[in-house]
Coordinates of C-alpha atoms in Angstrom, one line a residue:
M10 CA -8.9 8.1 26.5
K11 CA -10.9 9.7 24.0
L12 CA -8.7 9.4 20.3
V13 CA -9.4 10.5 16.8
L14 CA -7.8 8.3 14.2
I15 CA -7.3 10.2 10.9
N16 CA -6.7 8.8 7.4
P17 CA -5.5 11.5 5.1
N18 CA -6.9 12.1 1.8
I19 CA -5.7 10.0 -1.3
V20 CA -3.9 12.1 -4.0
T21 CA -3.5 11.9 -8.1
Q22 CA -0.1 13.0 -9.4
K23 CA -1.4 15.4 -12.6
G24 CA -0.3 13.7 -15.5
D25 CA 0.3 10.2 -13.5
F26 CA -3.3 8.9 -13.4
L27 CA -1.6 5.5 -13.9
G28 CA 0.7 5.1 -10.6
S29 CA -1.3 7.4 -8.3
G30 CA -4.5 7.8 -6.9
I31 CA -4.8 4.2 -5.9
P32 CA -7.2 3.9 -3.1
Y33 CA -5.4 1.8 -0.7
M34 CA -7.7 1.1 2.4
P35 CA -5.7 2.1 5.7
V36 CA -5.7 -1.8 7.1
S37 CA -2.7 -0.7 9.5
L38 CA -4.6 2.2 10.8
A39 CA -7.8 -0.3 11.1
S40 CA -5.5 -2.5 13.0
L41 CA -4.5 0.1 15.3
A42 CA -7.7 1.6 15.9
A43 CA -9.2 -1.9 17.2
Y44 CA -6.3 -2.5 19.5
L45 CA -7.0 0.7 21.1
R46 CA -10.5 0.2 21.4
E47 CA -9.6 -3.4 22.8
K48 CA -7.6 -1.4 25.7
R49 CA -10.4 0.4 26.4
H50 CA -9.9 3.7 24.9
S51 CA -12.7 5.4 23.1
V52 CA -11.7 5.7 19.4
A53 CA -13.2 7.6 16.5
V54 CA -11.8 7.6 12.8
I55 CA -11.9 10.5 10.5
D56 CA -11.2 9.2 6.9
A57 CA -10.3 11.9 4.8
F58 CA -10.6 10.2 1.8
G59 CA -13.2 7.6 2.6
E60 CA -15.8 9.8 3.8
C61 CA -16.4 11.8 0.3
P62 CA -13.9 10.0 -2.3
T63 CA -15.6 11.5 -5.2
K64 CA -15.1 14.9 -4.0
L65 CA -11.9 16.2 -5.7
R66 CA -9.6 19.5 -5.4
A67 CA -6.4 20.7 -7.1
E68 CA -3.6 21.1 -4.1
E69 CA 0.2 21.1 -4.2
G70 CA 0.4 20.1 -8.0
F71 CA -2.1 16.8 -7.1
I72 CA -5.7 15.9 -7.5
V73 CA -6.7 15.7 -3.9
Q74 CA -9.7 13.2 -3.1
G75 CA -11.8 13.6 0.1
L76 CA -12.6 16.2 2.7
T77 CA -11.3 19.5 2.9
Y78 CA -9.4 20.7 5.8
Q79 CA -12.0 22.8 7.4
E80 CA -14.6 19.7 7.1
I81 CA -11.8 17.5 8.8
L82 CA -12.1 20.3 11.6
E83 CA -15.8 20.2 11.9
R84 CA -15.5 16.4 12.5
F85 CA -12.5 16.4 14.9
P86 CA -14.2 15.9 18.7
Q87 CA -12.9 19.2 20.8
D88 CA -13.0 16.7 23.7
A89 CA -10.3 14.3 22.6
D90 CA -7.3 13.4 24.4
A91 CA -4.9 12.9 21.5
A92 CA -5.0 12.5 18.1
I93 CA -3.4 10.0 15.7
V94 CA -2.8 10.9 12.1
Y95 CA -2.0 7.9 9.8
A96 CA 1.4 8.6 7.3
S97 CA -0.4 6.6 4.6
S98 CA 1.5 7.4 1.4
I99 CA 4.7 9.3 0.3
M100 CA 2.2 11.4 -2.5
S101 CA 0.3 12.5 0.3
F102 CA 3.0 13.8 2.5
E103 CA 2.3 17.6 1.9
I104 CA -1.4 16.7 2.7
L105 CA -0.4 14.8 5.9
L106 CA 1.7 18.2 6.9
N107 CA -1.3 20.3 6.3
I108 CA -3.9 18.1 8.4
I109 CA -1.3 18.7 11.4
R110 CA -0.9 22.3 11.0
H111 CA -4.8 22.6 10.8
I112 CA -5.6 20.4 13.4
R113 CA -2.5 22.1 15.5
K114 CA -4.3 25.9 15.3
Q115 CA -7.2 24.5 17.4
F116 CA -6.2 21.2 19.4
A117 CA -3.0 21.8 22.3
K118 CA -3.4 18.0 23.4
P119 CA -0.8 15.4 22.2
L120 CA -0.8 15.4 18.1
I121 CA 0.9 11.7 17.2
V122 CA 1.7 10.5 13.6
A123 CA 1.9 6.7 13.0
E124 CA 3.9 5.1 10.7
N125 CA 2.8 2.9 7.6
S126 CA 5.3 0.3 7.7
Q127 CA 3.7 -2.0 5.2
S128 CA 3.4 -0.5 2.2
V129 CA 5.9 0.2 -0.5
T130 CA 4.2 3.8 -1.2
A131 CA 4.6 4.5 1.9
F132 CA 7.9 6.4 3.9
S133 CA 10.0 6.0 7.1
L134 CA 9.1 8.6 9.6
Q135 CA 12.8 8.8 11.0
N136 CA 14.2 10.4 7.8
C137 CA 11.1 13.1 7.5
Y138 CA 11.2 13.8 11.4
R139 CA 11.9 17.3 11.4
Q140 CA 9.2 18.6 9.2
L141 CA 6.8 16.7 11.0
M142 CA 7.8 17.8 14.3
D143 CA 8.3 21.6 13.1
T144 CA 4.7 21.5 11.5
G145 CA 3.1 20.6 15.0
A146 CA 3.6 16.9 15.7
D147 CA 4.6 16.1 19.1
F148 CA 5.0 12.2 18.5
L149 CA 5.9 9.7 16.0
V150 CA 5.4 6.2 16.2
M151 CA 7.3 3.9 13.9
G152 CA 7.2 0.2 13.0
D153 CA 4.6 -2.1 14.1
L154 CA 1.9 0.5 15.8
E155 CA -0.4 -1.4 18.5
L156 CA 1.8 -2.0 21.7
R157 CA 4.1 1.5 20.7
T158 CA 0.9 3.3 20.7
E159 CA -0.9 2.1 23.8
L160 CA 2.7 2.2 26.0
L161 CA 2.7 6.1 24.5
L162 CA -0.9 6.7 25.5
K163 CA -0.2 5.2 29.0
S164 CA 2.6 7.5 29.5
I165 CA 0.4 10.4 28.5
Q166 CA -2.5 9.7 30.5
N167 CA -0.1 9.1 33.6
H168 CA 1.9 12.4 32.9
D169 CA 5.1 10.6 33.2
L170 CA 8.2 10.7 31.0
G171 CA 7.8 6.5 30.3
Y172 CA 7.8 7.3 26.8
K173 CA 11.3 8.3 26.7
K174 CA 11.9 4.4 26.9
I175 CA 9.7 3.3 24.1
D176 CA 11.5 2.0 21.3
G177 CA 10.2 3.4 17.7
I178 CA 9.6 6.5 19.1
I179 CA 10.1 9.8 18.1
Y180 CA 9.5 12.7 20.9
K181 CA 10.5 16.6 21.6
E182 CA 12.9 17.0 24.5
R183 CA 14.0 21.1 24.8
H184 CA 13.6 22.0 21.7
K185 CA 14.9 19.1 20.0
S186 CA 14.0 15.7 18.6
I187 CA 14.9 12.5 20.2
V188 CA 15.0 9.2 18.0
N189 CA 14.4 6.1 19.7
Q190 CA 15.5 3.5 17.3
V191 CA 13.0 0.7 16.6
R192 CA 14.4 -2.5 18.0
N193 CA 11.4 -4.6 18.4
F194 CA 8.6 -6.3 16.4
Q195 CA 5.5 -7.6 16.9
K196 CA 6.1 -11.3 16.5
N197 CA 2.9 -13.1 17.5
L198 CA 0.4 -11.1 15.3
D199 CA -2.6 -14.0 16.0
I200 CA -3.1 -12.1 19.4
L201 CA -4.0 -8.8 17.6
P202 CA -7.7 -8.1 17.2
F203 CA -9.4 -8.2 13.9
P204 CA -9.2 -4.4 12.0
A205 CA -12.2 -1.9 13.1
W206 CA -13.5 -1.8 9.7
D207 CA -16.8 -0.6 11.5
L208 CA -15.4 2.5 11.9
F209 CA -14.5 3.2 8.5
P210 CA -16.9 4.0 5.7
L211 CA -16.8 1.3 3.7
K212 CA -19.5 1.5 1.5
N213 CA -17.9 4.6 0.1
Y214 CA -14.9 2.4 -0.7
W215 CA -17.3 -0.1 -2.4
K216 CA -19.1 2.2 -4.6
L217 CA -16.0 3.6 -6.1
G218 CA -16.2 0.8 -8.3
Y219 CA -11.8 0.3 -8.3
S220 CA -9.4 -0.2 -5.7
H221 CA -5.7 -1.7 -5.5
G222 CA -6.2 -5.1 -6.4
P223 CA -8.3 -5.7 -9.8
L224 CA -11.8 -5.7 -8.2
S225 CA -14.8 -8.6 -9.6
S226 CA -16.8 -8.3 -7.1
K227 CA -19.2 -5.6 -5.2
K228 CA -17.6 -5.7 -2.1
Y229 CA -13.8 -6.4 -0.9
L230 CA -11.5 -5.9 1.8
P231 CA -7.8 -6.0 2.1
L232 CA -5.9 -8.7 4.3
L233 CA -2.6 -8.3 6.1
T234 CA -1.5 -11.4 6.9
S235 CA 1.9 -11.0 7.3
R236 CA 4.0 -8.2 8.1
G237 CA 7.8 -7.6 6.9
C238 CA 10.3 -8.5 4.4
A239 CA 13.2 -11.1 4.2
F240 CA 14.8 -9.1 1.5
S241 CA 16.7 -6.0 0.9
C242 CA 16.0 -4.4 -2.4
G243 CA 17.7 -1.4 -2.6
F244 CA 14.8 0.7 -4.0
C245 CA 12.1 -0.2 -1.4
I246 CA 11.3 1.1 2.0
A247 CA 10.6 -2.5 3.6
P248 CA 14.3 -3.4 4.5
G249 CA 14.7 -0.5 6.2
L250 CA 11.4 -0.1 8.3
N251 CA 11.2 -3.7 9.1
K252 CA 14.9 -4.9 9.5
G253 CA 14.8 -7.9 7.4
V254 CA 12.1 -9.4 9.9
W255 CA 9.1 -11.4 8.5
R256 CA 6.4 -12.5 10.7
A257 CA 3.1 -13.9 10.0
K258 CA -0.5 -15.0 11.4
S259 CA -1.2 -18.3 11.6
A260 CA -3.1 -20.3 8.6
K261 CA -6.1 -20.7 10.9
R262 CA -6.2 -17.1 12.2
V263 CA -6.1 -15.6 8.6
V264 CA -9.1 -17.8 7.4
D265 CA -10.9 -16.6 10.5
E266 CA -10.5 -13.2 10.1
I267 CA -11.9 -14.4 6.2
E268 CA -14.6 -16.1 7.5
H269 CA -15.6 -13.3 10.0
W270 CA -15.8 -10.7 7.3
G271 CA -17.8 -13.1 4.7
T272 CA -20.4 -13.4 7.8
E273 CA -20.0 -9.9 9.1
Y274 CA -20.5 -8.0 5.9
G275 CA -21.1 -10.7 3.1
V276 CA -17.3 -9.9 1.6
E277 CA -16.6 -12.8 -0.8
E278 CA -13.3 -11.0 -2.3
F279 CA -10.2 -10.3 -0.4
H280 CA -6.7 -8.5 -1.4
V281 CA -3.9 -9.7 0.7
E282 CA -1.5 -6.4 0.9
D283 CA 1.4 -8.1 2.5
L284 CA 4.7 -7.2 1.2
N285 CA 5.8 -10.5 0.9
P286 CA 2.9 -13.1 1.9
T287 CA 4.1 -16.4 0.4
I288 CA 7.6 -16.5 2.4
D289 CA 6.7 -19.6 4.2
K290 CA 5.3 -21.8 1.7
R291 CA 3.9 -24.4 4.6
R292 CA 2.0 -21.5 5.6
T293 CA 0.5 -20.7 2.1
K294 CA -0.5 -24.3 1.9
D295 CA -2.0 -24.3 5.2
I296 CA -4.2 -21.6 4.4
C297 CA -5.3 -23.0 1.3
N298 CA -6.5 -26.1 2.9
E299 CA -7.9 -24.1 5.7
I300 CA -10.1 -22.5 3.0
L301 CA -11.0 -25.7 1.2
V302 CA -12.1 -27.7 4.4
R303 CA -14.3 -24.8 5.6
K304 CA -15.5 -25.0 2.1
L305 CA -15.3 -21.1 1.7
E306 CA -16.5 -19.9 -1.7
I307 CA -14.2 -16.9 -1.8
I308 CA -11.8 -15.2 -4.2
W309 CA -8.5 -13.6 -3.1
K310 CA -5.8 -12.1 -4.9
L311 CA -2.3 -11.0 -4.2
A312 CA -2.3 -7.5 -4.9
A313 CA 0.8 -5.9 -3.4
G314 CA 3.0 -8.9 -4.7
S315 CA 4.8 -12.1 -3.9
K316 CA 8.3 -13.6 -4.2
I317 CA 8.0 -16.0 -7.1
E318 CA 10.9 -18.3 -5.7
T319 CA 8.7 -18.9 -2.3
V320 CA 6.1 -21.0 -4.2
D321 CA 5.9 -23.6 -6.8
E322 CA 3.8 -25.6 -9.3
E323 CA 2.1 -27.7 -6.5
T324 CA 1.4 -24.8 -4.5
I325 CA 0.2 -22.4 -7.3
R326 CA -2.3 -25.1 -8.3
L327 CA -3.1 -25.6 -4.5
M328 CA -4.1 -21.9 -4.4
A329 CA -5.9 -21.5 -7.4
K330 CA -8.1 -24.5 -6.1
A331 CA -8.7 -22.1 -2.9
G332 CA -9.6 -19.5 -4.8
C333 CA -6.6 -17.5 -5.7
R334 CA -7.3 -15.5 -9.0
Y335 CA -4.3 -13.2 -9.0
I336 CA -0.6 -13.0 -8.4
S337 CA 1.6 -10.2 -8.7
F338 CA 5.2 -10.6 -8.8
S339 CA 8.2 -8.7 -9.3
P340 CA 11.4 -9.5 -11.5
E341 CA 12.2 -5.6 -11.5
T342 CA 14.6 -6.1 -14.7
G343 CA 15.4 -8.3 -17.2
S344 CA 19.2 -8.0 -16.1
K345 CA 21.2 -10.1 -13.6
E346 CA 23.7 -7.6 -13.6
L347 CA 21.2 -4.9 -12.6
L348 CA 19.8 -7.4 -9.9
K349 CA 23.0 -7.8 -8.1
K350 CA 23.2 -3.6 -7.8
M351 CA 19.6 -3.7 -6.1
G352 CA 20.5 -6.3 -4.1
K353 CA 17.6 -8.2 -5.2
P354 CA 17.5 -12.2 -6.1
F355 CA 15.2 -13.3 -8.8
N356 CA 15.1 -16.7 -11.0
H357 CA 13.9 -15.2 -14.1
N358 CA 13.6 -18.7 -15.5
L359 CA 11.6 -20.0 -13.1
A360 CA 9.2 -17.0 -13.4
L361 CA 8.4 -17.9 -17.0
R362 CA 7.8 -21.0 -15.6
L363 CA 5.5 -20.5 -13.0
A364 CA 3.4 -17.6 -14.5
A365 CA 2.4 -20.4 -17.5
V366 CA 1.5 -22.5 -14.4
M367 CA -1.1 -19.7 -13.3
G368 CA -2.7 -19.1 -16.8
S369 CA -3.1 -22.8 -17.0
C370 CA -5.2 -22.6 -13.5
G371 CA -7.2 -19.5 -14.1
I372 CA -5.0 -17.4 -12.0
K373 CA -4.2 -13.5 -13.6
S374 CA -0.7 -12.4 -13.2
Q375 CA 1.1 -9.1 -13.1
A376 CA 5.0 -8.5 -13.4
C377 CA 6.4 -5.3 -11.6
F378 CA 9.8 -3.7 -13.0
V379 CA 11.6 -0.8 -12.1
L380 CA 13.4 1.9 -14.6
G381 CA 16.0 4.2 -13.4
F382 CA 17.7 2.0 -10.5
P383 CA 21.3 3.8 -10.1
G384 CA 24.0 2.2 -12.2
E385 CA 21.3 1.1 -14.8
T386 CA 22.4 1.2 -18.7
K387 CA 21.2 1.1 -21.9
Q388 CA 21.6 -2.7 -22.3
D389 CA 20.0 -3.6 -18.8
I390 CA 17.1 -1.5 -20.4
E391 CA 17.0 -4.0 -23.6
L392 CA 17.5 -6.9 -21.4
T393 CA 14.6 -5.7 -19.4
K394 CA 12.6 -5.5 -22.7
S395 CA 13.4 -8.9 -24.0
Y396 CA 12.4 -10.5 -21.0
I397 CA 8.8 -8.9 -21.3
K398 CA 8.3 -10.3 -24.2
K399 CA 9.0 -13.9 -23.0
L400 CA 6.6 -13.1 -20.2
A401 CA 3.8 -12.1 -22.5
K402 CA 4.3 -15.1 -24.2
A403 CA 4.3 -17.1 -21.2
G404 CA 1.0 -16.0 -20.5
V405 CA 1.3 -12.9 -18.2
D406 CA -1.5 -10.7 -17.9
E407 CA -0.2 -7.5 -17.5
I408 CA 3.2 -5.6 -16.4
A409 CA 3.5 -2.6 -14.2
V410 CA 6.9 -0.3 -15.2
F411 CA 8.2 2.3 -12.1
I412 CA 10.5 4.8 -12.5
C413 CA 12.9 4.6 -9.7
T414 CA 12.4 7.4 -7.1
P415 CA 14.5 7.6 -3.7
I416 CA 11.7 7.3 -1.1
P417 CA 13.0 8.3 2.8
G418 CA 13.7 5.0 4.2
S419 CA 14.8 3.3 0.9
G420 CA 18.4 2.5 -0.2
C421 CA 18.1 4.9 -3.0
F422 CA 17.3 7.9 -0.5
G423 CA 20.3 10.7 -1.1
K424 CA 21.5 8.7 -4.0
I425 CA 19.2 10.8 -6.4
T426 CA 18.6 14.1 -6.1
G427 CA 16.9 17.2 -7.9
Y428 CA 13.6 16.9 -5.9
S429 CA 12.4 20.0 -4.1
K430 CA 9.6 18.3 -1.9
I431 CA 9.0 15.0 -0.2
S432 CA 5.6 14.6 -2.1
E433 CA 7.5 14.8 -5.2
L434 CA 8.8 11.7 -4.9
T435 CA 6.5 9.6 -6.9
F436 CA 6.9 6.8 -9.0
S437 CA 6.5 9.3 -12.1
P438 CA 9.3 11.7 -10.8
R439 CA 9.4 14.3 -13.4
W440 CA 11.9 16.4 -11.3
R441 CA 14.8 13.6 -12.6
K442 CA 17.0 15.1 -15.4
D443 CA 16.5 11.9 -17.2
Y444 CA 13.1 11.3 -16.6
S445 CA 12.1 11.9 -20.5
T446 CA 14.4 9.4 -21.5
L447 CA 13.3 7.2 -18.8
E448 CA 9.5 7.8 -19.5
S449 CA 10.0 6.9 -23.1
A450 CA 11.7 3.8 -22.1
R451 CA 8.8 3.2 -19.9
R452 CA 6.0 3.6 -22.8
N453 CA 8.5 1.5 -25.2
L454 CA 8.2 -1.5 -22.7
Y455 CA 4.5 -0.7 -22.5
A456 CA 4.2 -1.1 -26.1
A457 CA 6.2 -4.2 -26.5
F458 CA 4.6 -6.0 -24.0
L459 CA 1.2 -5.4 -25.8
L460 CA 2.2 -6.3 -29.2
A461 CA 3.8 -9.6 -27.8
K462 CA 0.7 -10.0 -26.0
L463 CA -1.6 -9.5 -29.4
V464 CA 0.9 -12.0 -31.0
Y465 CA 1.0 -14.7 -28.8
H466 CA -2.5 -14.2 -26.6
P467 CA -5.0 -12.1 -28.6
L468 CA -7.9 -13.6 -27.4
N469 CA -7.2 -12.4 -23.9
L470 CA -6.1 -9.1 -24.8
L471 CA -9.6 -8.5 -26.8
K472 CA -11.7 -9.9 -23.9
Q473 CA -10.1 -6.4 -22.0
P474 CA -12.6 -4.1 -23.2
L475 CA -15.7 -6.1 -22.3
N476 CA -14.1 -6.6 -18.8
I477 CA -14.0 -2.8 -18.6
I478 CA -17.5 -2.3 -19.7
T479 CA -18.7 -5.1 -17.4
R480 CA -16.8 -3.9 -14.7
N481 CA -15.6 -7.2 -14.3
F482 CA -11.6 -6.5 -13.6
Q483 CA -9.3 -9.4 -14.0
T484 CA -6.3 -7.0 -14.1
K485 CA -5.3 -3.8 -12.6
M486 CA -4.8 -2.5 -16.1
E487 CA -8.4 -3.0 -16.9
M488 CA -9.6 -1.4 -13.7
T489 CA -6.9 1.7 -14.0
V490 CA -8.5 2.8 -17.5
Y491 CA -12.0 2.7 -15.6
R492 CA -10.4 4.6 -12.7
V493 CA -8.4 7.0 -14.8
L494 CA -12.0 7.8 -16.8
K495 CA -13.8 8.3 -13.9
V496 CA -11.3 10.5 -11.8
K497 CA -11.0 12.7 -15.0
W498 CA -14.8 12.9 -15.0
L499 CA -15.3 14.0 -11.3
Y500 CA -12.4 16.4 -11.9
L501 CA -13.5 17.9 -15.2
F502 CA -17.2 18.1 -13.5
R503 CA -15.7 20.0 -10.7
L504 CA -13.9 22.7 -12.6
R505 CA -17.1 23.2 -14.6
H506 CA -18.7 23.8 -11.5

């Protein structure tokens, strides 16, 4: 079959340049493209962001980067047998709907929406299927995409009803939608081909000069070395979309991919985008040892997070030796009582010790927090503030503070109300009645961290302006300053012309 895969635009929430507008490369879509091509489908990609990332417009209260709807249609192959649109992020939900509407006007063949189940900024299709189907989608594919999508396409090609038996599929029947729950997961990830990055405009991503993880090289690529997460945090979509099932590529397969992209594109920096890459400590060590045995001169960063209890001092030192230069981890709060409400285990004292170890061996670190989880008290926020100061003293290089939002598929969905559109469910939810209070608390936490850094590690803080000027970003915070200035300049330039 002749297929066209579409990656939607990236959007920035006006007034929140820090928590939105991040150019996540669509690694799950690239993996799907590679798998479908391996199955002898003809695959074309329209990357609505990547093909023109410096083109900006205002829409739906957001700043939208990339192609216009008309430009997407102009690139759309009219002889395609099916279209697959990627549900990349919650903030792009209205853009996703509009892309579906525009395609539907001129394309009568099957239109499929593919879930992004491996990112905390995505959302559950099962919780939003009515809007998607009413807008014009024919099928929704949830969970692991590769085999499910191939089975669906076979059914479409054979003009039969076999798709009704596929788990993880939502389809229309007699003017209503039928939901087949996800029951199975792709356990053997080693059999999947490497992502089809040759179909994406990589040079445009590299020219941006910023990414999700802190970028310190001219070229980079994301890695998805595992899928799922074994934990059940109440604010996160991962438990709902992955059912607590964690599955991973072997150490050899991970390093094979690293070596492949080094040979193919000269890439020496890799950003690990797993939900939880270090669950298997033995695998983490095996990856490090495999990199060292092959003498690969690379930099790699755990950009999306890791569970601090799954590593120890020995593992961290080995990771540093193998080229790891950044680890993000998530305390979420300084309150043990609130952690219980969240359903998240976290060892505060261990994190302090390991943060110091990271700093001693050249690994930059980030600690992430959530404000506004249901049941949080002023005392909880004070405990978070106190813990943030301890982290700064221990050597943590940066923090990120998000305000809890009820993303479809998370445990919070339905528990926090007041929004009018799905795309409003950002990490700066201005529709929350307590938003001004939470935003004030967030600024207070950032100020407390920076002041503590100035007291305990003044040289590290003073180096950051130089890193920004030289674009040798060691932290996301440094890179965000550059990204915000660049996007604001491009947006103002657009307004003037």
